[in-house]
Amino acid sequence: MSLLIPILITVIGASTPILIAALGELVVEKAGVLNLGVEGMMLVGAIVGFLVVFLTGNHYLALLLAAGAGLLTSLIFAFLTLNLSANQTATGLALTIFGTGFSALAGQGYSARPVTLMSPLFPPELATHPVWRIVFGFPAPVYFSLVMVVAIWWFFKKSRLGLILRAVGENDLSAHSIGYSVIGVRYMAVMFGGAMAGIGGACFPLLLTPQWAEGMTAGRGWIAVALVVFSSWRPFRLLAGAYLFGLVMTMELYAKAGGGPLAVIPAELWSAMPYIATVVVLVLISIRRDASTNAPACLGKPFLPTN
Amino acid sequence: MTLSRRNILKIGGAAAALPLLGSRAFAQTEPLKVGFMLIGTVNDNGWNFGHDEGRKFMEEQLGSAVTSTVVENVPEGPDSERVLRELAQSGHKLIFATSFGYGDYVLKVAQQFPDVIFEHATGYQRADNVGTYNARFYEGRAVCGDIAGHMSKTGKAGYIGSFPIPEVVMGINSFTLAARKVNPDFTMTPVYISTWNDPAREADAARAMIDQGIDIIAQHTDGPAALQVAQERGIVGGFGQGADMSAFAPEAQLTSIIDIWGPHYTKTAQEVLDGTWVSDDEWPGIADGAVVIGPYGEKVPEEVVASAETLKAAIIAGASTIWTGPIRDTEGNIRIAEGETMTDEQLLTMDWYVEGVNPPA
């Protein structure tokens, strides 16, 4: 089927920013922190990424500075929730509102300025055949997201630091009592999550549509947060989930543009598909009472050492 | 005077009455406060940008007689009701609500503020203090369709729509009718994405269409994302919507439809200042300068420009036959009989597609 390759290319493009942001949030939540500010941090990453490309033309510098901008934004959240023990849910929501407003302000007057899309990482000679395009035809963030899936899996499964981070997320008081810095570990996790959200956001002007538009992430940050739950906090399931969501979002468009049986489903229902899928998975998880949802035990709770 | 409760009330009452006296005394110099409620941001290079340009034009024309306030990013839900009420309470006597979905809220708030005048763009519901206005974008769409009919090699076009409301359906039909007059086999596939502003989704929709053989793309969403993809993929091209988008797609933009709201805003504000405003429906088009065909792209051959200009001239002269029968629907049934022309009423409630459109679910 000649459409398979183009569909896959579009699916991977649509899934990558969500996957990158969700991987960051996965690490944050594994450390026991719930940061609902992903959408806001992505928007900050998107505007910074756009501005850097617009001013310098360098896409790699744009990704780097977008990561830095996401990280700085996440520090606001880290300070409020970790040092001052502010409510994580409310602070995360506030961070999204802040990121939306800040990016709109910073982007004022730049919406009429086109930039260029990021070129593929490998030389085009490698990607001449459609099948090789799937392997070699993408810009760097796509490969980065896949490497990060493996790296984060390895980090939690095999590394000592990963074990400490999980301990902090599962039982902060115990981790604290044996001498680990709960706040320190959580700071690192939140900053990592911020940097990843920044990169994910920068993918919008760099990979998907080379322009700045207010609110251009259009709710993908929320999908990233939902995906972490969807994946039961497992990196490879997160990869599968992100591509599944990308597939659902993309298949709708291909079905509508080309007709066929899938086109019979109304557009409104297609738009609701990712949310419906999330609810279904959450219900399925909660039906299996025996197996826990795998959520970190300290998720969303402030760390208040008694002594 | 002792500050008893009673005295405080008296002072308060007197103070409260002062502005009333003041507004009488200085009525001549107080500018008319005009509010604008937008669905997106003025930086979108499209729909909202067009309305803001209109607002600026009005301010330039009327000078100190008016001041204006813009509220951006107001969703078409209960939020719009709150914004309308706030604008009315803060002394705005003329309020423009510029998206279709605001309609019900405009009517509701207008009942509560009978001395405030509301104007709703692209709507159809009016009241004593609520007027409606729109522009005949379909005239511009017909010109685009004529160009598309000449230039498409595959004879297949795609249309990224926001919502299947009459305003959008009308544009799709007008485009398709004009294109099929040039190429009777021309087909049009609309894809609705259920949002006015999600550039990544617009771009993906454009990719999905191009992968399946369309080589002309049109959009009724607020930004240039589809045109950027047209440029990136090197298809025949597309059309700017609401504004000239050639900066985003210098080769792919064949022409654009530009909305000019300034004269309407100026005229309406002047009527309110003069006290001559009455609720009505205004629907100007190319002939009135409310819809402008932008510059033609370099790719468009001379004879195609000539054909487009001929159609434009016919529209201006009132001799255009866009909506004159026979017009068939997608099932092949005659909806408009030969020689009959659709009325504005029929256009504004259009919920069916003409022959040549692959009807969406």
mmCIF file of N, CA and C in Angstrom, chain A residues 85-139:
data_model
loop_
_atom_site.group_PDB
_atom_site.id
_atom_site.type_symbol
_atom_site.label_atom_id
_atom_site.label_comp_id
_atom_site.label_asym_id
_atom_site.label_seq_id
_atom_site.Cartn_x
_atom_site.Cartn_y
_atom_site.Cartn_z
ATOM 1 N N SER A 85 6.508 23.985 49.473
ATOM 2 C CA SER A 85 5.461 22.975 49.597
ATOM 3 C C SER A 85 4.096 23.455 49.105
ATOM 4 N N ALA A 86 4.102 24.255 48.043
ATOM 5 C CA ALA A 86 2.818 24.687 47.477
ATOM 6 C C ALA A 86 2.132 23.479 46.843
ATOM 7 N N ASN A 87 0.827 23.563 46.717
ATOM 8 C CA ASN A 87 0.056 22.481 46.106
ATOM 9 C C ASN A 87 0.516 22.263 44.674
ATOM 10 N N GLN A 88 0.900 21.025 44.351
ATOM 11 C CA GLN A 88 1.494 20.745 43.045
ATOM 12 C C GLN A 88 0.494 20.875 41.902
ATOM 13 N N THR A 89 -0.725 20.423 42.150
ATOM 14 C CA THR A 89 -1.738 20.509 41.099
ATOM 15 C C THR A 89 -1.990 21.963 40.713
ATOM 16 N N ALA A 90 -2.250 22.782 41.730
ATOM 17 C CA ALA A 90 -2.575 24.187 41.460
ATOM 18 C C ALA A 90 -1.379 24.904 40.841
ATOM 19 N N THR A 91 -0.173 24.619 41.351
ATOM 20 C CA THR A 91 1.012 25.299 40.827
ATOM 21 C C THR A 91 1.256 24.896 39.370
ATOM 22 N N GLY A 92 1.047 23.614 39.075
ATOM 23 C CA GLY A 92 1.217 23.157 37.694
ATOM 24 C C GLY A 92 0.248 23.845 36.753
ATOM 25 N N LEU A 93 -1.013 23.959 37.178
ATOM 26 C CA LEU A 93 -2.002 24.642 36.343
ATOM 27 C C LEU A 93 -1.607 26.096 36.131
ATOM 28 N N ALA A 94 -1.125 26.722 37.228
ATOM 29 C CA ALA A 94 -0.703 28.115 37.124
ATOM 30 C C ALA A 94 0.471 28.247 36.161
ATOM 31 N N LEU A 95 1.359 27.247 36.176
ATOM 32 C CA LEU A 95 2.521 27.289 35.283
ATOM 33 C C LEU A 95 2.085 27.231 33.816
ATOM 34 N N THR A 96 1.057 26.441 33.540
ATOM 35 C CA THR A 96 0.535 26.385 32.173
ATOM 36 C C THR A 96 -0.018 27.742 31.752
ATOM 37 N N ILE A 97 -0.761 28.369 32.671
ATOM 38 C CA ILE A 97 -1.325 29.681 32.346
ATOM 39 C C ILE A 97 -0.189 30.687 32.131
ATOM 40 N N PHE A 98 0.829 30.617 32.988
ATOM 41 C CA PHE A 98 1.975 31.517 32.860
ATOM 42 C C PHE A 98 2.673 31.299 31.520
ATOM 43 N N GLY A 99 2.931 30.034 31.190
ATOM 44 C CA GLY A 99 3.645 29.725 29.949
ATOM 45 C C GLY A 99 2.875 30.197 28.724
ATOM 46 N N THR A 100 1.548 30.029 28.763
ATOM 47 C CA THR A 100 0.720 30.471 27.652
ATOM 48 C C THR A 100 0.831 31.981 27.471
ATOM 49 N N GLY A 101 0.721 32.702 28.596
ATOM 50 C CA GLY A 101 0.770 34.158 28.540
ATOM 51 C C GLY A 101 2.154 34.659 28.170
ATOM 52 N N PHE A 102 3.178 34.069 28.776
ATOM 53 C CA PHE A 102 4.545 34.521 28.512
ATOM 54 C C PHE A 102 4.912 34.311 27.047
ATOM 55 N N SER A 103 4.568 33.122 26.507
ATOM 56 C CA SER A 103 4.933 32.841 25.117
ATOM 57 C C SER A 103 4.201 33.793 24.177
ATOM 58 N N ALA A 104 2.931 34.118 24.512
ATOM 59 C CA ALA A 104 2.177 35.041 23.667
ATOM 60 C C ALA A 104 2.838 36.418 23.679
ATOM 61 N N LEU A 105 3.292 36.824 24.858
ATOM 62 C CA LEU A 105 3.934 38.132 24.988
ATOM 63 C C LEU A 105 5.245 38.157 24.205
ATOM 64 N N ALA A 106 6.063 37.120 24.405
ATOM 65 C CA ALA A 106 7.365 37.081 23.744
ATOM 66 C C ALA A 106 7.211 36.970 22.235
ATOM 67 N N GLY A 107 6.107 36.371 21.793
ATOM 68 C CA GLY A 107 5.923 36.143 20.365
ATOM 69 C C GLY A 107 5.232 37.288 19.649
ATOM 70 N N GLN A 108 4.876 38.339 20.388
ATOM 71 C CA GLN A 108 4.160 39.453 19.774
ATOM 72 C C GLN A 108 4.935 40.008 18.598
ATOM 73 N N GLY A 109 4.278 40.110 17.457
ATOM 74 C CA GLY A 109 4.926 40.692 16.304
ATOM 75 C C GLY A 109 5.747 39.694 15.511
ATOM 76 N N TYR A 110 5.826 38.454 15.954
ATOM 77 C CA TYR A 110 6.634 37.476 15.226
ATOM 78 C C TYR A 110 5.789 36.480 14.446
ATOM 79 N N SER A 111 4.464 36.645 14.480
ATOM 80 C CA SER A 111 3.644 35.620 13.857
ATOM 81 C C SER A 111 3.647 35.736 12.342
ATOM 82 N N ALA A 112 4.108 36.862 11.816
ATOM 83 C CA ALA A 112 4.122 36.996 10.355
ATOM 84 C C ALA A 112 5.473 36.601 9.782
ATOM 85 N N ARG A 113 6.331 36.006 10.623
ATOM 86 C CA ARG A 113 7.686 35.707 10.168
ATOM 87 C C ARG A 113 7.869 34.215 9.966
ATOM 88 N N PRO A 114 8.017 33.784 8.730
ATOM 89 C CA PRO A 114 8.254 32.357 8.512
ATOM 90 C C PRO A 114 9.702 31.986 8.825
ATOM 91 N N VAL A 115 9.925 30.753 9.258
ATOM 92 C CA VAL A 115 11.280 30.234 9.423
ATOM 93 C C VAL A 115 11.415 29.004 8.520
ATOM 94 N N THR A 116 12.489 28.250 8.665
ATOM 95 C CA THR A 116 12.642 27.056 7.837
ATOM 96 C C THR A 116 12.533 25.822 8.712
ATOM 97 N N LEU A 117 12.068 24.727 8.124
ATOM 98 C CA LEU A 117 11.982 23.466 8.866
ATOM 99 C C LEU A 117 13.381 22.891 9.046
ATOM 100 N N MET A 118 13.527 22.102 10.095
ATOM 101 C CA MET A 118 14.794 21.452 10.359
ATOM 102 C C MET A 118 15.042 20.370 9.304
ATOM 103 N N SER A 119 16.277 20.272 8.800
ATOM 104 C CA SER A 119 16.537 19.234 7.790
ATOM 105 C C SER A 119 16.803 17.892 8.458
ATOM 106 N N PRO A 120 16.662 16.802 7.684
ATOM 107 C CA PRO A 120 16.914 15.476 8.243
ATOM 108 C C PRO A 120 18.344 15.348 8.764
ATOM 109 N N LEU A 121 18.502 14.465 9.735
ATOM 110 C CA LEU A 121 19.803 14.307 10.385
ATOM 111 C C LEU A 121 20.819 13.675 9.445
ATOM 112 N N PHE A 122 20.355 12.701 8.635
ATOM 113 C CA PHE A 122 21.269 11.966 7.766
ATOM 114 C C PHE A 122 21.261 12.573 6.375
ATOM 115 N N PRO A 123 22.349 12.369 5.591
ATOM 116 C CA PRO A 123 22.375 12.930 4.233
ATOM 117 C C PRO A 123 21.239 12.353 3.395
ATOM 118 N N PRO A 124 20.651 13.165 2.530
ATOM 119 C CA PRO A 124 19.464 12.743 1.774
ATOM 120 C C PRO A 124 19.716 11.525 0.890
ATOM 121 N N GLU A 125 20.973 11.244 0.519
ATOM 122 C CA GLU A 125 21.257 10.086 -0.348
ATOM 123 C C GLU A 125 20.823 8.788 0.327
ATOM 124 N N LEU A 126 20.832 8.797 1.666
ATOM 125 C CA LEU A 126 20.453 7.581 2.393
ATOM 126 C C LEU A 126 18.946 7.346 2.358
ATOM 127 N N ALA A 127 18.194 8.408 2.086
ATOM 128 C CA ALA A 127 16.735 8.312 2.232
ATOM 129 C C ALA A 127 16.021 8.398 0.897
ATOM 130 N N THR A 128 16.645 7.915 -0.166
ATOM 131 C CA THR A 128 16.005 8.045 -1.472
ATOM 132 C C THR A 128 14.838 7.080 -1.631
ATOM 133 N N HIS A 129 14.989 5.858 -1.168
ATOM 134 C CA HIS A 129 13.891 4.896 -1.259
ATOM 135 C C HIS A 129 12.902 5.149 -0.118
ATOM 136 N N PRO A 130 11.585 5.032 -0.389
ATOM 137 C CA PRO A 130 10.591 5.328 0.663
ATOM 138 C C PRO A 130 10.840 4.567 1.966
ATOM 139 N N VAL A 131 11.256 3.297 1.846
ATOM 140 C CA VAL A 131 11.453 2.513 3.064
ATOM 141 C C VAL A 131 12.615 3.093 3.880
ATOM 142 N N TRP A 132 13.649 3.527 3.181
ATOM 143 C CA TRP A 132 14.778 4.116 3.904
ATOM 144 C C TRP A 132 14.436 5.475 4.485
ATOM 145 N N ARG A 133 13.415 6.110 3.898
ATOM 146 C CA ARG A 133 12.980 7.408 4.470
ATOM 147 C C ARG A 133 12.504 7.218 5.902
ATOM 148 N N ILE A 134 11.859 6.076 6.160
ATOM 149 C CA ILE A 134 11.355 5.799 7.500
ATOM 150 C C ILE A 134 12.522 5.655 8.472
ATOM 151 N N VAL A 135 13.654 5.171 7.954
ATOM 152 C CA VAL A 135 14.799 4.953 8.828
ATOM 153 C C VAL A 135 15.678 6.199 8.927
ATOM 154 N N PHE A 136 15.958 6.815 7.783
ATOM 155 C CA PHE A 136 16.959 7.885 7.762
ATOM 156 C C PHE A 136 16.390 9.268 7.449
ATOM 157 N N GLY A 137 15.093 9.386 7.290
ATOM 158 C CA GLY A 137 14.555 10.623 6.728
ATOM 159 C C GLY A 137 14.149 11.709 7.701
ATOM 160 N N PHE A 138 14.397 11.510 8.992
ATOM 161 C CA PHE A 138 13.853 12.460 9.954
ATOM 162 C C PHE A 138 14.912 13.408 10.524
ATOM 163 N N PRO A 139 14.475 14.562 11.027
ATOM 164 C CA PRO A 139 15.391 15.443 11.740
ATOM 165 C C PRO A 139 15.745 14.869 13.119
#
